[in-house]
């Protein structure tokens, strides 16, 4: 009997691991399986002993926000939701349903002391002191308020309305307008499209910064008048909707930027003296303050980004002095603001050696010490424990394909790796530098969350995040490999083989690429839905191949520099060195190689199919077909302006080589892409048609640079799957 039961159990286990993936499993809005599980949303509270846990809204058994003792895991409600709801209902004009939603949000903008919240709702701002009986309606008008912040002392609020900066006195309940010339083309305290996309971080439009003592604000004034406009069309309404946005393409005038300082109490702006830079050739790429509020700290570059200056400017006299200048053999990319220490010195991240590392500077900009060094990168500075003289950071010292957490003393000694599990680690250090939360995953394991002490000792498993559904499916083995280029550069690669892989058979290969500067795709970390789709294709008999060419590898900016002024050529050469390695494997069908990618990967796919005969088919999504179409700040960093490098632009753009198309090509674009405009694909289509080349095209209405509507995503992935099955 026991033998029969044992055999039955083994049969059930084998059956459970035999399921094959479907598009519905991965992408259907109603039927999809949650292969990534649930990762807790956590942010540390100021005391460094507790964190704020945001629970899923569908859970009714726990409060939306909980205050959790990090060590014990004991959780209590963070706020009195019923009291907060009643306070909002008492305002009038707020329904019970709306008040309930306002009091049960998953996240809030907290005051610096974490005792109050600022809410932007229904085009107005609201302030609520936690635990109180009264909510305050800060604004009440039809205009939109954006970029709302607390002053460092929590006595005032800042925000932008109609591209002017306002300050609101909480105690007096009175607002004050600080700037007056805001308009659709004059932006005060607000970034334009290209500045937020390429310099300050996608989605971050904030362009004003409180002084630490709350008496002043530094802000950028952007004049968009010289910038050409681009129109994006929504074709779905009967009367088309037009979005007209200033968008500087390569070589076009950028917005003219000024840096000003204004008192929170009002008065005239003092414009920082940037006399050494030409207004048409100036980018202000970071702004902050010295801790004593006496100086504005700003980083300035020329438009082709061949240097970066760290400048200090007096907040009273507005005079600038350059503390240091970064240069390289190609370009310099902004990394981050200085990390200030109590003695006025600061940590500075620089890639001057060809690899991003930490440097310790005196308050006057004199180099004191290089803190980290080696053929690896610092990826993030997570905190400093000044009492112990320790810096906590993540980097690639152990592995180029998986971040680990480290610490080092300010003098460069005591270097130690704190995370020891193979795979990718993303850490959050407590404000007191006593603990850190570690979000870890590897290629086979969705993200798990653990608490460690500052020495890297495990304190508690916060969320193991077991995803039992993964065990039900027959998945292919994922392998990490290294392939050398013809000149000896070691490229990182990943291969997913079919689950029933047979080395005696020959398999077609689908390559996924991005290839853009310093954007590695090979990672020993959980890959989510894209990874599961690749697994589904592996189940259909394809080998999936992901290879990071040298300029995309993340192995220091020294590996990027060779792409300078010439996109495409070196990237393709490296990819073809990977293809040569693949073809040397007995199990690869060298006549059935495909490639796909999106954005820069779309460009690379289009470039490959017009410059190589290695690929039978390609899928090019959101492609840049001509780099003169793309925005000035990204493109000119690597290519200079078209005026200075016209031949490089001609050589790098697939639109100029449509007649050389080899293999089957599927072009995909979001019809409302405001980043890589659909004009890129239309221009490419026109040249392909004139050259007599056949191809397929799919547009996604209302979609931007990425297709996000769940129904359209499912359609997209089904179409891509069908195209691969039919043509590879």
XYZ file of C-alpha atoms in Angstrom:
728
model
C 0.000 0.000 0.000
C 2.778 2.414 0.951
C 4.590 1.673 -2.332
C 1.421 2.482 -4.270
C 0.978 5.754 -2.357
C 4.609 6.695 -2.974
C 4.268 6.049 -6.689
C 1.019 8.026 -6.741
C 2.698 10.993 -5.014
C 5.588 10.922 -7.458
C 3.111 10.807 -10.330
C 1.228 13.822 -8.940
C 4.472 15.782 -8.502
C 5.549 14.975 -12.040
C 2.124 15.955 -13.362
C 2.178 19.206 -11.382
C 5.423 20.190 -13.100
C 4.168 19.433 -16.610
C 1.930 22.455 -17.241
C 2.788 24.566 -20.251
C 2.511 28.333 -20.159
C -0.103 30.193 -22.173
C -0.588 33.851 -23.045
C -3.573 33.854 -20.681
C -1.403 32.586 -17.822
C 1.001 35.492 -18.235
C -0.981 38.409 -19.653
C -4.762 37.980 -19.477
C -6.180 40.629 -17.110
C -8.634 38.169 -15.559
C -6.909 34.798 -15.891
C -3.211 35.597 -15.402
C -1.226 33.796 -12.746
C 0.723 35.859 -10.231
C 4.178 34.417 -10.930
C 5.995 37.183 -9.027
C 4.075 36.875 -5.780
C 3.759 39.855 -3.450
C 6.628 42.029 -2.252
C 5.794 44.118 0.833
C 5.813 47.887 0.354
C 8.059 49.171 3.147
C 9.597 52.514 4.103
C 11.614 53.159 7.243
C 10.271 55.504 9.892
C 12.559 58.131 11.384
C 13.209 56.270 14.616
C 15.090 53.577 12.684
C 13.416 50.857 14.723
C 10.061 50.747 12.953
C 8.967 50.749 9.358
C 5.738 51.639 7.606
C 4.046 48.715 5.865
C 1.525 49.404 3.112
C -0.941 46.532 2.796
C -2.843 45.681 -0.356
C -6.177 47.478 -0.624
C -8.017 44.197 -1.264
C -7.067 42.944 2.201
C -9.780 43.780 4.706
C -8.254 41.924 7.656
C -5.496 44.466 8.297
C -5.235 48.286 8.252
C -3.959 49.790 5.008
C -0.929 51.270 6.811
C 0.801 49.598 9.737
C 3.679 50.604 11.961
C 5.882 47.532 12.309
C 8.598 46.824 14.844
C 11.375 45.769 12.495
C 12.921 43.219 14.856
C 9.835 41.582 16.359
C 7.442 42.070 13.438
C 4.757 43.362 15.823
C 2.368 45.576 13.868
C -0.096 48.259 14.960
C -2.227 50.671 12.897
C -0.168 53.668 11.822
C -3.040 56.144 11.834
C -6.632 56.408 13.022
C -8.376 55.985 9.694
C -11.877 56.561 11.076
C -10.809 59.840 12.662
C -9.109 60.958 9.474
C -12.164 60.026 7.432
C -14.419 62.048 9.723
C -12.086 65.051 9.457
C -12.336 65.018 5.662
C -16.111 64.558 5.682
C -16.376 67.596 7.945
C -14.821 69.770 5.239
C -17.955 69.654 3.115
C -17.969 68.726 -0.540
C -16.272 65.404 0.240
C -18.415 62.283 0.025
C -18.168 59.461 2.533
C -16.666 57.225 -0.152
C -14.034 59.821 -1.070
C -13.221 60.495 2.576
C -12.782 56.761 3.155
C -10.375 56.516 0.230
C -8.397 59.543 1.439
C -8.058 57.976 4.894
C -7.035 54.563 3.576
C -4.343 55.276 1.043
C -1.361 53.014 0.557
C 1.063 55.940 0.688
C 1.127 59.575 1.709
C 3.424 62.524 1.447
C 4.515 62.887 5.062
C 5.876 65.878 6.889
C 9.534 65.564 7.845
C 8.595 64.669 11.426
C 6.015 62.147 10.129
C 3.126 63.697 12.093
C 1.168 65.197 9.170
C 0.318 64.428 5.549
C -0.137 66.492 2.404
C -2.626 65.127 -0.124
C -3.141 66.210 -3.723
C -6.692 65.193 -4.584
C -9.256 66.361 -7.105
C -6.999 69.206 -8.279
C -6.561 70.641 -4.785
C -4.222 70.248 -1.809
C -5.255 69.083 1.666
C -3.293 69.045 4.928
C -4.031 66.743 7.834
C -2.318 66.522 11.212
C -2.391 62.829 12.157
C -4.747 62.100 15.022
C -6.523 65.441 14.800
C -10.211 66.145 14.227
C -9.679 68.680 11.453
C -8.398 68.551 7.899
C -7.341 71.743 6.147
C -8.208 72.526 2.552
C -5.040 74.282 1.394
C -6.271 75.242 -2.081
C -9.736 75.632 -3.562
C -9.653 76.640 -7.204
C -10.003 75.102 -10.673
C -6.257 75.288 -11.413
C -4.011 72.299 -10.882
C -1.393 72.302 -8.120
C 1.695 70.119 -8.618
C 5.072 69.492 -7.025
C 3.800 69.904 -3.463
C 6.354 69.663 -0.625
C 6.801 70.341 3.081
C 9.427 72.856 4.119
C 12.198 71.233 6.198
C 10.763 72.752 9.404
C 7.241 71.543 8.457
C 5.742 75.013 8.951
C 5.161 75.718 5.275
C 4.120 73.987 2.097
C 5.470 74.606 -1.363
C 3.733 73.933 -4.673
C 3.546 75.068 -8.288
C 0.435 76.469 -9.962
C 0.388 77.727 -13.550
C 4.181 77.380 -13.550
C 4.604 79.760 -10.628
C 5.923 78.802 -7.182
C 3.691 79.286 -4.135
C 4.316 78.924 -0.414
C 1.554 78.218 2.107
C 1.913 79.125 5.782
C 0.235 76.287 7.699
C -0.378 78.150 10.952
C -1.709 81.307 9.265
C -3.482 79.287 6.534
C -2.327 81.806 3.945
C -0.683 81.287 0.565
C 1.920 83.511 -1.037
C 2.941 83.590 -4.698
C 6.710 83.834 -5.066
C 7.126 84.050 -8.854
C 4.906 85.935 -11.264
C 5.971 85.291 -14.860
C 4.933 81.651 -15.157
C 3.203 80.697 -18.400
C 2.905 77.698 -20.717
C 6.387 78.552 -22.028
C 8.000 79.895 -18.799
C 8.362 77.205 -16.130
C 9.267 78.273 -12.590
C 10.045 75.396 -10.218
C 8.878 72.864 -12.773
C 10.892 70.767 -15.222
C 10.000 70.363 -18.863
C 9.748 67.047 -20.704
C 13.389 66.644 -21.701
C 14.850 67.706 -18.332
C 12.766 65.201 -16.376
C 13.233 62.406 -18.903
C 16.983 62.643 -19.358
C 18.434 64.467 -16.333
C 16.353 64.397 -13.153
C 14.627 61.051 -13.621
C 11.515 60.023 -15.501
C 8.411 61.344 -13.753
C 10.346 63.758 -11.500
C 9.291 67.255 -12.587
C 10.261 68.999 -9.351
C 12.530 72.012 -9.911
C 12.612 73.879 -6.604
C 14.568 73.041 -3.471
C 14.062 74.358 0.078
C 17.106 75.544 1.988
C 17.675 73.361 5.082
C 16.688 76.285 7.356
C 13.415 76.773 5.408
C 14.068 80.477 4.712
C 14.770 80.272 0.980
C 14.030 78.265 -2.133
C 16.383 77.643 -5.040
C 14.579 77.021 -8.304
C 15.048 76.570 -12.026
C 13.379 78.860 -14.528
C 13.045 77.165 -17.905
C 12.218 79.260 -20.959
C 10.675 76.966 -23.563
C 10.186 79.650 -26.226
C 13.208 78.571 -28.347
C 12.219 74.874 -28.257
C 10.337 73.429 -31.265
C 7.012 71.790 -30.492
C 5.959 68.262 -31.329
C 2.352 67.158 -31.755
C 1.096 63.772 -30.577
C -2.336 62.722 -31.841
C -5.034 60.645 -30.173
C -6.932 59.195 -33.150
C -9.646 57.460 -31.137
C -12.066 60.360 -30.414
C -14.249 61.464 -33.330
C -12.578 64.826 -33.013
C -8.905 64.080 -32.637
C -7.160 65.211 -29.457
C -3.819 66.919 -29.957
C -1.000 67.113 -27.404
C 1.503 69.808 -28.263
C 4.724 69.598 -26.237
C 8.048 71.431 -26.519
C 10.472 68.675 -27.510
C 14.040 69.489 -28.551
C 15.286 66.987 -31.088
C 19.023 66.508 -31.582
C 20.521 69.825 -32.661
C 17.438 71.878 -31.730
C 17.585 74.701 -29.163
C 17.174 73.489 -25.587
C 15.127 75.386 -23.014
C 17.085 78.342 -21.647
C 17.728 77.635 -17.968
C 18.344 80.020 -15.072
C 18.934 79.216 -11.414
C 17.378 81.590 -8.889
C 17.070 81.955 -5.120
C 14.005 83.530 -3.527
C 12.996 84.118 0.084
C 10.117 82.020 1.362
C 8.677 85.286 2.717
C 8.643 86.739 -0.789
C 10.632 89.372 -2.628
C 12.781 89.523 -5.733
C 14.672 86.550 -7.148
C 18.454 86.618 -6.936
C 19.738 84.973 -10.099
C 22.821 82.825 -9.660
C 25.720 84.176 -11.701
C 26.378 81.639 -14.462
C 28.447 84.080 -16.557
C 31.019 81.449 -17.520
C 28.410 79.463 -19.483
C 26.631 80.465 -22.681
C 22.836 80.382 -22.099
C 22.259 78.328 -25.263
C 24.953 75.848 -24.203
C 24.030 75.341 -20.539
C 22.374 72.449 -18.743
C 21.826 72.667 -14.973
C 21.623 68.997 -14.100
C 21.416 68.921 -10.273
C 20.626 71.445 -7.537
C 20.935 71.158 -3.747
C 22.115 73.161 -0.709
C 24.999 73.019 1.703
C 23.742 71.875 5.129
C 24.265 75.369 6.614
C 21.943 76.932 3.986
C 24.621 79.422 2.987
C 25.307 78.093 -0.498
C 23.390 76.660 -3.407
C 25.143 73.651 -4.928
C 24.566 73.124 -8.621
C 26.016 70.951 -11.350
C 26.412 72.498 -14.798
C 27.207 70.987 -18.183
C 27.488 72.057 -21.784
C 24.814 70.634 -24.066
C 27.085 67.915 -25.467
C 27.970 66.991 -21.852
C 31.733 66.822 -22.357
C 32.289 68.213 -18.845
C 30.465 68.564 -15.537
C 31.153 71.360 -13.036
C 30.242 71.193 -9.361
C 29.564 74.796 -8.380
C 28.898 76.536 -5.073
C 26.969 79.818 -5.182
C 26.331 82.206 -2.309
C 22.630 82.393 -1.507
C 23.021 86.111 -0.689
C 25.450 87.423 -3.293
C 24.658 84.789 -5.996
C 28.342 84.537 -6.978
C 29.526 81.139 -8.232
C 32.748 79.245 -7.709
C 33.611 75.909 -9.299
C 34.722 73.310 -6.748
C 35.637 70.629 -9.277
C 35.263 69.719 -12.948
C 34.722 66.214 -14.300
C 35.925 65.392 -17.823
C 36.496 62.236 -19.870
C 37.616 61.105 -23.320
C 33.954 61.192 -24.425
C 31.074 62.421 -22.261
C 30.335 62.898 -18.555
C 26.996 61.731 -17.204
C 25.443 63.219 -14.086
C 25.291 60.746 -11.198
C 23.940 62.387 -8.033
C 24.166 65.247 -5.551
C 26.974 65.284 -2.978
C 26.318 63.307 0.217
C 27.043 65.773 3.018
C 28.774 64.830 6.263
C 28.535 66.624 9.598
C 31.907 68.328 9.267
C 30.912 69.960 5.970
C 32.870 67.508 3.833
C 31.052 65.413 1.254
C 31.051 62.136 -0.635
C 31.089 62.438 -4.407
C 30.376 59.769 -7.011
C 32.554 59.950 -10.100
C 33.300 57.749 -13.119
C 36.573 59.554 -13.865
C 38.555 56.305 -13.683
C 36.210 54.598 -16.132
C 34.287 53.028 -13.228
C 31.879 54.782 -10.834
C 33.454 55.106 -7.379
C 33.257 57.152 -4.198
C 35.507 60.079 -3.370
C 35.704 62.083 -0.137
C 36.054 65.848 -0.548
C 36.728 68.689 1.897
C 34.118 71.479 2.132
C 36.181 73.640 -0.256
C 36.285 70.942 -2.955
C 39.745 69.573 -2.182
C 40.060 65.805 -2.623
C 40.751 64.076 0.678
C 40.509 60.409 -0.236
C 39.329 57.993 -2.903
C 37.070 55.704 -0.883
C 36.422 52.821 -3.312
C 38.401 51.567 -6.282
C 38.603 48.676 -8.701
C 37.210 47.257 -11.941
C 33.655 47.332 -10.626
C 30.953 49.934 -9.994
C 29.277 51.616 -7.070
C 25.588 51.562 -8.009
C 23.970 53.417 -5.093
C 24.916 55.155 -1.846
C 22.420 53.926 0.739
C 23.551 55.756 3.866
C 26.382 56.855 6.142
C 26.994 56.003 9.799
C 29.144 58.967 10.789
C 29.665 57.785 14.363
C 31.434 54.716 13.016
C 32.766 56.369 9.870
C 31.040 53.850 7.579
C 29.478 54.216 4.147
C 26.832 51.711 3.007
C 26.345 51.145 -0.710
C 25.464 48.619 -3.402
C 27.845 47.652 -6.166
C 29.157 45.039 -8.551
C 32.428 44.063 -6.875
C 31.267 40.442 -6.481
C 29.271 40.112 -9.708
C 28.669 42.287 -12.754
C 25.190 40.768 -13.170
C 23.908 41.033 -9.599
C 24.167 43.958 -7.163
C 25.354 43.202 -3.634
C 25.410 45.372 -0.506
C 28.695 46.594 0.955
C 30.175 48.949 3.482
C 33.521 50.674 3.744
C 35.163 53.176 6.053
C 35.528 56.760 4.911
C 39.287 56.272 4.641
C 38.780 53.360 2.215
C 39.649 50.587 4.696
C 37.361 47.934 6.162
C 35.720 47.038 2.849
C 33.138 44.290 3.435
C 30.327 42.606 1.540
C 27.198 42.457 3.698
C 24.957 40.302 1.500
C 26.251 36.834 0.729
C 23.427 35.107 -1.152
C 24.054 34.837 -4.895
C 21.570 36.968 -6.809
C 20.476 40.604 -6.898
C 20.077 42.678 -3.750
C 18.260 46.000 -3.319
C 18.664 47.381 0.166
C 17.116 50.104 2.316
C 19.232 51.239 5.261
C 17.451 52.401 8.413
C 17.906 56.110 9.317
C 20.038 55.103 12.307
C 22.153 52.724 10.167
C 21.319 49.883 12.586
C 19.466 47.616 10.140
C 18.739 47.203 6.474
C 15.861 45.684 4.543
C 17.112 43.461 1.733
C 14.964 42.658 -1.296
C 16.662 39.665 -2.902
C 15.905 37.569 -5.965
C 17.689 35.386 -8.469
C 16.763 34.200 -11.934
C 14.595 31.376 -10.545
C 13.228 33.052 -7.407
C 10.774 35.947 -7.105
C 11.763 38.708 -4.700
C 12.092 37.797 -1.014
C 12.407 40.352 1.799
C 14.641 40.017 4.865
C 15.859 42.203 7.721
C 19.588 42.271 8.552
C 21.558 44.128 11.153
C 24.248 46.571 10.049
C 26.858 43.803 10.055
C 24.869 41.670 7.621
C 23.516 39.211 10.204
C 20.018 37.934 9.480
C 17.498 39.233 12.013
C 14.179 38.197 10.515
C 12.569 36.931 7.317
C 9.997 39.609 6.540
C 8.407 37.928 3.512
C 9.530 34.645 1.974
C 7.113 35.165 -0.917
C 6.743 31.533 -1.935
C 5.107 31.312 -5.352
C 3.767 27.776 -5.524
C 2.353 28.345 -9.018
C 5.876 28.238 -10.452
C 6.223 24.628 -9.363
C 3.312 23.600 -11.558
C 4.990 24.554 -14.817
C 7.582 22.841 -16.914
C 10.249 25.527 -17.177
C 13.486 25.544 -19.093
C 16.877 25.813 -17.427
C 18.413 29.287 -17.333
C 22.180 29.442 -17.665
C 24.617 32.341 -17.296
C 27.547 32.313 -19.698
C 30.439 34.499 -20.771
C 31.399 35.022 -24.408
C 34.476 36.886 -25.587
C 34.430 39.372 -28.432
C 36.970 39.070 -31.222
C 39.165 41.603 -29.370
C 38.852 39.908 -25.983
C 36.089 41.780 -24.123
C 34.148 39.400 -21.867
C 30.406 39.709 -22.536
C 27.784 38.406 -20.117
C 25.032 36.234 -21.557
C 21.998 34.231 -20.487
C 20.427 31.272 -22.220
C 17.059 29.620 -21.589
C 16.894 26.165 -23.099
C 13.667 24.283 -23.846
C 12.509 22.129 -20.884
C 13.057 18.901 -22.821
C 16.360 20.062 -24.259
C 18.181 17.420 -26.299
C 21.769 18.232 -27.232
C 21.426 15.988 -30.295
C 18.735 18.251 -31.782
C 19.076 21.652 -33.419
C 17.042 24.559 -32.068
C 16.124 27.994 -33.416
C 17.315 30.920 -31.290
C 15.457 34.119 -30.393
C 17.725 36.870 -29.123
C 16.435 39.685 -26.913
C 18.506 42.853 -26.912
C 18.523 46.419 -25.646
C 22.173 47.265 -26.444
C 21.970 50.909 -25.289
C 24.807 52.552 -23.326
C 25.158 51.194 -19.808
C 21.852 49.315 -19.830
C 22.623 45.643 -19.082
C 19.839 43.108 -19.564
C 21.633 40.026 -18.264
C 20.819 39.891 -14.571
C 20.738 37.207 -11.939
C 17.424 38.485 -10.654
C 13.754 37.719 -11.101
C 12.521 38.839 -14.525
C 8.737 38.909 -14.056
C 6.320 38.615 -16.967
C 8.946 39.185 -19.669
C 10.940 36.262 -18.304
C 7.841 34.045 -18.193
C 7.032 34.925 -21.817
C 10.532 33.897 -22.796
C 9.987 30.664 -20.853
C 6.784 30.108 -22.824
C 8.716 30.437 -26.075
C 11.339 28.019 -24.744
C 8.513 25.539 -24.155
C 7.614 25.990 -27.832
C 11.091 24.816 -28.816
C 13.146 28.024 -28.964
C 16.416 28.800 -27.246
C 16.231 32.287 -25.720
C 19.500 34.239 -25.887
C 20.256 37.488 -24.072
C 23.721 38.965 -24.510
C 25.056 42.313 -23.293
C 27.352 43.875 -25.863
C 30.246 45.763 -24.278
C 28.732 49.249 -24.414
C 25.555 47.994 -22.717
C 27.367 45.793 -20.212
C 27.442 48.073 -17.170
C 31.119 47.224 -16.796
C 32.141 50.802 -16.160
C 31.760 53.800 -18.444
C 35.066 52.789 -20.016
C 33.122 50.038 -21.761
C 30.624 52.642 -23.094
C 33.106 55.136 -24.524
C 33.817 53.176 -27.752
C 30.247 53.924 -28.940
C 30.974 57.673 -28.980
C 29.647 59.402 -32.119
C 28.646 56.133 -33.789
C 25.579 54.173 -32.655
C 24.973 50.670 -33.951
C 28.201 49.500 -35.581
C 30.140 48.238 -32.549
C 26.976 46.976 -30.834
C 26.131 44.820 -33.860
C 29.696 43.549 -34.146
C 29.560 42.359 -30.538
C 26.136 40.771 -31.020
C 27.452 38.933 -34.067
C 30.418 37.667 -32.039
C 27.763 36.184 -29.774
C 26.041 34.716 -32.830
C 29.337 33.146 -33.921
C 29.603 31.473 -30.528
C 26.012 30.231 -30.803
C 26.621 28.793 -34.255
C 29.587 26.859 -32.903
C 27.251 24.956 -30.589
C 26.042 21.716 -32.134
C 22.482 22.218 -30.860
C 21.912 25.618 -32.546
C 20.243 25.921 -35.939
C 22.305 28.759 -37.412
C 19.770 29.387 -40.175
C 16.949 30.147 -37.715
C 18.108 33.112 -35.634
C 15.711 35.897 -34.637
C 16.102 39.118 -32.678
C 13.746 41.471 -30.894
C 13.914 44.573 -28.735
C 12.133 47.760 -27.707
C 13.275 51.410 -27.693
C 17.063 51.281 -28.125
C 16.504 47.558 -28.604
C 14.023 48.412 -31.357
C 16.658 50.589 -32.988
C 19.184 47.784 -32.621
C 16.832 45.252 -34.191
C 16.142 47.561 -37.146
C 19.861 48.282 -37.466
C 20.717 44.569 -37.369
C 18.212 43.666 -40.057
C 19.546 46.410 -42.341
C 23.245 45.778 -41.654
C 23.506 42.003 -41.201
C 22.368 38.777 -42.800
C 22.591 36.775 -39.576
C 18.922 37.047 -38.637
C 15.945 35.379 -40.242
C 13.461 37.711 -38.548
C 13.194 40.600 -36.122
C 10.600 42.421 -34.032
C 11.317 46.106 -33.548
C 9.227 47.956 -30.951
C 9.288 51.709 -30.289
C 12.277 52.021 -32.587
C 14.451 55.074 -33.139
C 14.873 54.928 -36.907
C 16.794 58.214 -37.218
C 18.653 59.691 -34.231
C 17.887 63.211 -35.436
C 14.322 62.441 -34.304
C 15.291 61.768 -30.697
C 15.682 64.240 -27.854
C 18.712 66.488 -27.628
C 20.017 65.660 -24.159
C 20.181 61.871 -24.506
C 21.297 61.798 -28.123
C 23.934 64.541 -28.009
C 25.545 62.996 -24.922
C 26.663 60.084 -27.070
C 26.493 61.437 -30.641
C 27.244 65.172 -30.257
C 24.939 67.442 -32.257
C 24.076 66.659 -35.882
C 25.832 69.913 -36.748
C 29.070 68.465 -35.341
C 28.615 64.830 -36.394
C 26.337 64.637 -39.434
C 28.093 61.600 -40.876
C 27.714 59.719 -37.577
C 23.966 60.354 -37.590
C 23.644 59.170 -41.192
C 25.585 55.969 -40.501
C 23.692 55.210 -37.279
C 20.130 55.538 -38.585
C 18.369 52.477 -40.093
C 16.058 54.733 -42.108
C 19.001 55.398 -44.415
C 19.534 51.681 -45.071
C 15.977 50.487 -45.723
C 17.026 49.073 -49.113
C 19.323 46.632 -47.315
C 16.620 45.001 -45.195
C 17.292 41.288 -44.804
C 14.808 38.928 -43.173
C 11.253 39.322 -41.946
C 10.526 42.499 -39.960
C 7.635 43.359 -37.647
C 7.450 47.012 -36.585
C 5.427 47.970 -33.483
C 4.775 51.433 -32.072
C 2.518 53.178 -29.592
C 0.476 55.665 -31.602
C 0.774 58.282 -28.816
C 4.423 57.682 -27.945
C 5.639 61.037 -26.591
C 9.183 59.745 -26.070
C 10.229 57.936 -29.248
C 7.673 59.495 -31.557
C 5.763 57.283 -33.967
C 7.245 59.470 -36.715
C 10.334 57.268 -36.404
C 8.448 54.185 -37.535
C 6.451 56.079 -40.170
C 9.653 57.456 -41.717
C 11.180 53.973 -41.734
C 8.003 52.502 -43.258
C 8.118 55.086 -46.051
C 11.707 54.222 -46.979
C 10.980 50.480 -46.827
C 8.014 50.952 -49.142
C 10.016 52.996 -51.634
C 12.701 50.314 -51.588
C 10.122 47.614 -52.341
C 10.681 45.854 -49.022
C 7.812 43.932 -47.424
C 7.275 44.051 -43.662
C 4.498 44.027 -41.089
C 3.340 46.923 -38.904
C 1.201 47.143 -35.751
C 0.175 50.391 -34.040
C -1.339 50.579 -30.567
C -3.764 53.512 -30.177
C -3.548 55.524 -26.944
C -0.284 53.761 -26.073
C 2.867 55.647 -25.180
C 6.446 54.398 -25.325
C 5.357 51.232 -23.593
C 2.060 49.439 -24.177
C 0.392 49.303 -20.746
C -3.347 48.736 -21.283
C -3.751 45.094 -20.114
C -5.938 44.138 -23.068
C -3.494 45.649 -25.536
C -0.540 44.030 -23.759
C -2.171 40.638 -24.210
C -2.805 41.426 -27.875
C 0.810 42.552 -28.293
C 2.313 39.416 -26.787
C -0.051 37.113 -28.694
C 0.843 38.877 -31.939
C 4.575 38.653 -31.202
C 4.237 34.975 -30.336
C 2.341 34.226 -33.534
C 4.890 36.145 -35.596
C 7.793 34.198 -34.091
C 6.051 30.846 -34.610
C 5.283 31.726 -38.235
C 8.669 33.165 -39.187
C 11.287 31.468 -37.019
